[in-house]
Short mmCIF file of C-alpha atoms in Angstrom, two decimals:
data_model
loop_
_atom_site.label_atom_id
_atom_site.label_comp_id
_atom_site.label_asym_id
_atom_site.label_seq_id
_atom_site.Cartn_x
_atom_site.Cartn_y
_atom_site.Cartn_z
CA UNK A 1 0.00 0.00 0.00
CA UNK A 2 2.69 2.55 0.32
CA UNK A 3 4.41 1.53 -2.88
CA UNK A 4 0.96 2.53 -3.70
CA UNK A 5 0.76 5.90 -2.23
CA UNK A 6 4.47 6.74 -3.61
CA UNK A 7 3.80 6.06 -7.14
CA UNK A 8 0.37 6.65 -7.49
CA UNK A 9 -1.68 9.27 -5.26
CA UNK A 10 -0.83 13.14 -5.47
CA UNK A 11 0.39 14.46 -2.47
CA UNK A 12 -0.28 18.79 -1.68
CA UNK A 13 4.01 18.92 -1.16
CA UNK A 14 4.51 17.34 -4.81
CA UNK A 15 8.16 16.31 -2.67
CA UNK A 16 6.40 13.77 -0.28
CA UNK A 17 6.77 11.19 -2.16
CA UNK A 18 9.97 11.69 -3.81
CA UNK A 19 11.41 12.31 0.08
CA UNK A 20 9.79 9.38 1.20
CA UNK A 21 11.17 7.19 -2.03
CA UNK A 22 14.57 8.63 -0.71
CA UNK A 23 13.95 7.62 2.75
CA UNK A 24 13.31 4.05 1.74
CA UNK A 25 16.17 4.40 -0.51
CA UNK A 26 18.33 4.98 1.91
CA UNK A 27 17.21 2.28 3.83
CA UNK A 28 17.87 0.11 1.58
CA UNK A 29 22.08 1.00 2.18
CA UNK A 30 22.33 0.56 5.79
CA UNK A 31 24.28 -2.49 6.69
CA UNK A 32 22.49 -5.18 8.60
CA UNK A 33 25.56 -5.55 10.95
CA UNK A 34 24.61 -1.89 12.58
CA UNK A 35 21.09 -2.82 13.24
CA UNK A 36 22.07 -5.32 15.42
CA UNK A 37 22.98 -3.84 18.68
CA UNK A 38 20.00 -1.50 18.67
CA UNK A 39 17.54 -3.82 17.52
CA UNK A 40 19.02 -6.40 20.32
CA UNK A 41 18.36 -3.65 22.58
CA UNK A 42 14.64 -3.38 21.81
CA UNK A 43 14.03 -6.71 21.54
CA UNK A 44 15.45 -7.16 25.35
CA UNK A 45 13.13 -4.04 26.63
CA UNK A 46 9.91 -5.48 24.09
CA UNK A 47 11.22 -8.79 26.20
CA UNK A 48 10.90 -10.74 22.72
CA UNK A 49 14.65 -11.52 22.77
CA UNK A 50 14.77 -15.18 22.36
CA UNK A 51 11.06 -16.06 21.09
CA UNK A 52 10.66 -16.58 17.17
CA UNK A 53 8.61 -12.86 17.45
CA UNK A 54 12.20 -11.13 18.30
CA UNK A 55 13.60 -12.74 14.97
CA UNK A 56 10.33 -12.36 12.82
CA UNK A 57 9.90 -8.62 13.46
CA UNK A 58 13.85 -7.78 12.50
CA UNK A 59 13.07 -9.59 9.22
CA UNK A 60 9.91 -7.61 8.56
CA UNK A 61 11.56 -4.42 9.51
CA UNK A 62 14.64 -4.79 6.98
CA UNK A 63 12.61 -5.72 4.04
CA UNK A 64 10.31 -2.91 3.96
CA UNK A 65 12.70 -1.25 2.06
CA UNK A 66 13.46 -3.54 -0.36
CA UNK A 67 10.15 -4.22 -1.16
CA UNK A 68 8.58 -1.22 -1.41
CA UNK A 69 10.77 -0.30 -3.36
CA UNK A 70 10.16 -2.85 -6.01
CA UNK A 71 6.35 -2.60 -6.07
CA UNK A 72 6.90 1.16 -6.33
CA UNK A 73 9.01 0.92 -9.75
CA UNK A 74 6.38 -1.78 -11.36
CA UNK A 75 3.31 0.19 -10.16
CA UNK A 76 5.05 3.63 -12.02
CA UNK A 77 5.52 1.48 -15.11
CA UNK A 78 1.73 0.33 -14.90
CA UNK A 79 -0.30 2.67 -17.11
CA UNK A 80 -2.87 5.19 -15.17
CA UNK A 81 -5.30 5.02 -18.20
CA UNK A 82 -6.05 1.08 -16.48
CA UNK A 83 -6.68 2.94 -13.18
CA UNK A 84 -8.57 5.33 -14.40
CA UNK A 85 -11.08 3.15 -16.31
CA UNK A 86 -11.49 1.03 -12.69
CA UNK A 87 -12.30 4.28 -10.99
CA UNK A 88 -14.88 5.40 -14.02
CA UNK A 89 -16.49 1.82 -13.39
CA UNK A 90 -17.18 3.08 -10.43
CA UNK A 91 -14.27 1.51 -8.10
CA UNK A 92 -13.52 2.77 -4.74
CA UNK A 93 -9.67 2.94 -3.35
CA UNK A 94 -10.11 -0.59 -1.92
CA UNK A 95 -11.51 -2.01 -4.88
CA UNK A 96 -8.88 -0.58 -7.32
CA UNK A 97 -6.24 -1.68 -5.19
CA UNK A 98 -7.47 -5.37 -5.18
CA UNK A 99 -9.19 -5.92 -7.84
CA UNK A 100 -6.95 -4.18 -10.25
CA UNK A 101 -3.70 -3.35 -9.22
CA UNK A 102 -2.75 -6.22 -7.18
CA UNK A 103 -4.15 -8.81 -9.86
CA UNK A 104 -1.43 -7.12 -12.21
CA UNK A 105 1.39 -6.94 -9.62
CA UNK A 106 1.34 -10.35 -9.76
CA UNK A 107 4.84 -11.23 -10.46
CA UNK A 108 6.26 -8.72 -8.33
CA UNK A 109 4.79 -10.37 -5.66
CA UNK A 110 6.16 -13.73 -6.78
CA UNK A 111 9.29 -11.90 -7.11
CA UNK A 112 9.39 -10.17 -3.89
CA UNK A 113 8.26 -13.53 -1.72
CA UNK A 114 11.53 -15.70 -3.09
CA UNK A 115 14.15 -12.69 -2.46
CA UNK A 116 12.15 -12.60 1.44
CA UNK A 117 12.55 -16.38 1.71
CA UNK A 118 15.86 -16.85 0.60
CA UNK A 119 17.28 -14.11 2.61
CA UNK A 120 15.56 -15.20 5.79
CA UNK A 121 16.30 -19.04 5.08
CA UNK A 122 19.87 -17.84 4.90
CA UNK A 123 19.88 -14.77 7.58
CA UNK A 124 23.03 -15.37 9.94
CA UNK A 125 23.88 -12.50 11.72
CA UNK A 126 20.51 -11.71 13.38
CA UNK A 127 19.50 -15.46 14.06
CA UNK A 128 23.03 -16.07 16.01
CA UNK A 129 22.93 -12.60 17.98
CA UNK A 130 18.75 -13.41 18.94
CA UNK A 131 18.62 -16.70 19.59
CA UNK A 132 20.18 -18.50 22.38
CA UNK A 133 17.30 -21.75 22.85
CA UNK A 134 18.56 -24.47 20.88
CA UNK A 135 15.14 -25.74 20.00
CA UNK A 136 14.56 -22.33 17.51
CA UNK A 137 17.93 -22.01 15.81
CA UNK A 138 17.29 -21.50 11.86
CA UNK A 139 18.74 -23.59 9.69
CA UNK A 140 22.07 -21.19 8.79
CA UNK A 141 22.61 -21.05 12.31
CA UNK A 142 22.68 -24.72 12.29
CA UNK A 143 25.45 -25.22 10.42
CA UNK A 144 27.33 -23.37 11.97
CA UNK A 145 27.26 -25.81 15.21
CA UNK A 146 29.39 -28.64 13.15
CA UNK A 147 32.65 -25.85 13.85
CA UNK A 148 34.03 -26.68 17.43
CA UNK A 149 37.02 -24.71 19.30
CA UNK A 150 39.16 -27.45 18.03
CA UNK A 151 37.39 -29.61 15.28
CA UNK A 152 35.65 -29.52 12.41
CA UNK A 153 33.19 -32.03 10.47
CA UNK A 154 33.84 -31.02 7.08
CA UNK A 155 31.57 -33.68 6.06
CA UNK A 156 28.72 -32.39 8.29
CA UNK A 157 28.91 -28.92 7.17
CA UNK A 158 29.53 -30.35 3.37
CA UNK A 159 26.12 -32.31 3.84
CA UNK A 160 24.36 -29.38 5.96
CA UNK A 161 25.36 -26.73 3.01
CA UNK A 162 23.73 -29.19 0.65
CA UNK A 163 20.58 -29.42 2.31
CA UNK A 164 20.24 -25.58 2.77
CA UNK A 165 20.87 -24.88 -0.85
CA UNK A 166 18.47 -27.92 -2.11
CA UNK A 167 15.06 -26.37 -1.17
CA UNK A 168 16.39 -22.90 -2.76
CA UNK A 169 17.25 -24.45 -5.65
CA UNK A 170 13.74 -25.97 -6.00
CA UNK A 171 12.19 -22.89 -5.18
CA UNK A 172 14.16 -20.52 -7.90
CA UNK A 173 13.72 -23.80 -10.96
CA UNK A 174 9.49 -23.46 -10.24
CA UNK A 175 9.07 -20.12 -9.78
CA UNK A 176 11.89 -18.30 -12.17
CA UNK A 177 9.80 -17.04 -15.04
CA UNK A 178 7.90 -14.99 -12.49
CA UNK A 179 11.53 -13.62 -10.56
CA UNK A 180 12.72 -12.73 -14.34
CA UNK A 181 9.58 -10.49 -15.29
CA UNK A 182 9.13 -9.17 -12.02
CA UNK A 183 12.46 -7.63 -11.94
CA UNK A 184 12.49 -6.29 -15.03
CA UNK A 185 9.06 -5.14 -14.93
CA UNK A 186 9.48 -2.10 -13.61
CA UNK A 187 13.24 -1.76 -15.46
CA UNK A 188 12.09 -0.33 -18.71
CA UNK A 189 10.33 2.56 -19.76
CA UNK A 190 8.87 1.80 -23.22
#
């Protein structure tokens, strides 16, 4: 909905949007390794820090960005003229967004659901600095339990690595038409 707002709805400061696009823009280029002291912190005083809700939230909060983003540039490359017919039919905002828009954002959201599972199937840094129960390690974090002060099971790791990339490669072969043309939807101005 706020890709939405950015690329669509006119705002009275016509530099709303365009400072709120720079805002998410922004967020976009801020490393995840300095959001994880502060975020540790508010997870401790939320007192989520060690529940799956102190991990899920930190994942939700870092791919706003991203994904607004991405709906943003497809939705600018949609025509208004399709909007515009919806709205002389007689649609309200609710209606236009889902019975129009999101019907034809279609492969974005295809798009943007691998790029969230893949990064959060192979998140490290805040899985490791969150979680300290055994039972809700991911499985990145996992693999990272076959190192010991002294040892290591290559083999393990080998066999652990192959598992985690298994599913992902399943995941990209079925759905990679829809990753292609949603990332180049919003790509080209024709």
């Amino acid at each position: 909905m706020s890709s939405f707002a950015i690329a669509r709805m006119v705002f009275r400061n016509h530099k709303a949007s365009e400072t709120l696009y720079l805002f998410l823009l922004i967020g976009i280029g801020i490393p995840i390794y300095v959001l994880l002291f502060p975020v540790y912190r508010i997870d401790s005083l939320m007192g989520i820090l060690g529940t799956r809700l102190g991990l899920i939230l930190p994942y939700v909060a870092v791919n706003i960005s991203f994904n607004t983003l991405l709906f943003t540039g497809f939705l600018r490359d949609i025509p208004g003229e399709l909007e515009e017919a919806a709205i002389i039919d007689g649609c309200n905002l609710f209606k236009l967004c889902t019975k129009v828009v999101i019907p034809v954002m279609k492969p974005t959201f295809v798009t943007i659901i691998i790029f969230n599972a893949v990064y959060i199937y192979n998140e490290f840094p805040f899985a490791s600095t969150f979680i300290q129960n055994n039972a809700l390690n991911t499985v990145s974090l996992m693999t990272s339990m076959f190192k010991g002060q002294y040892t290591m099971d290559y083999s393990g790791i080998i066999a652990a690595s192959l598992m985690i990339m298994l599913p992902e490669l399943v995941f990209y072969v079925i759905l990679q038409k829809y990753i292609i043309s949603g990332m180049t939807a919003g790509a080209v101005k024709g």
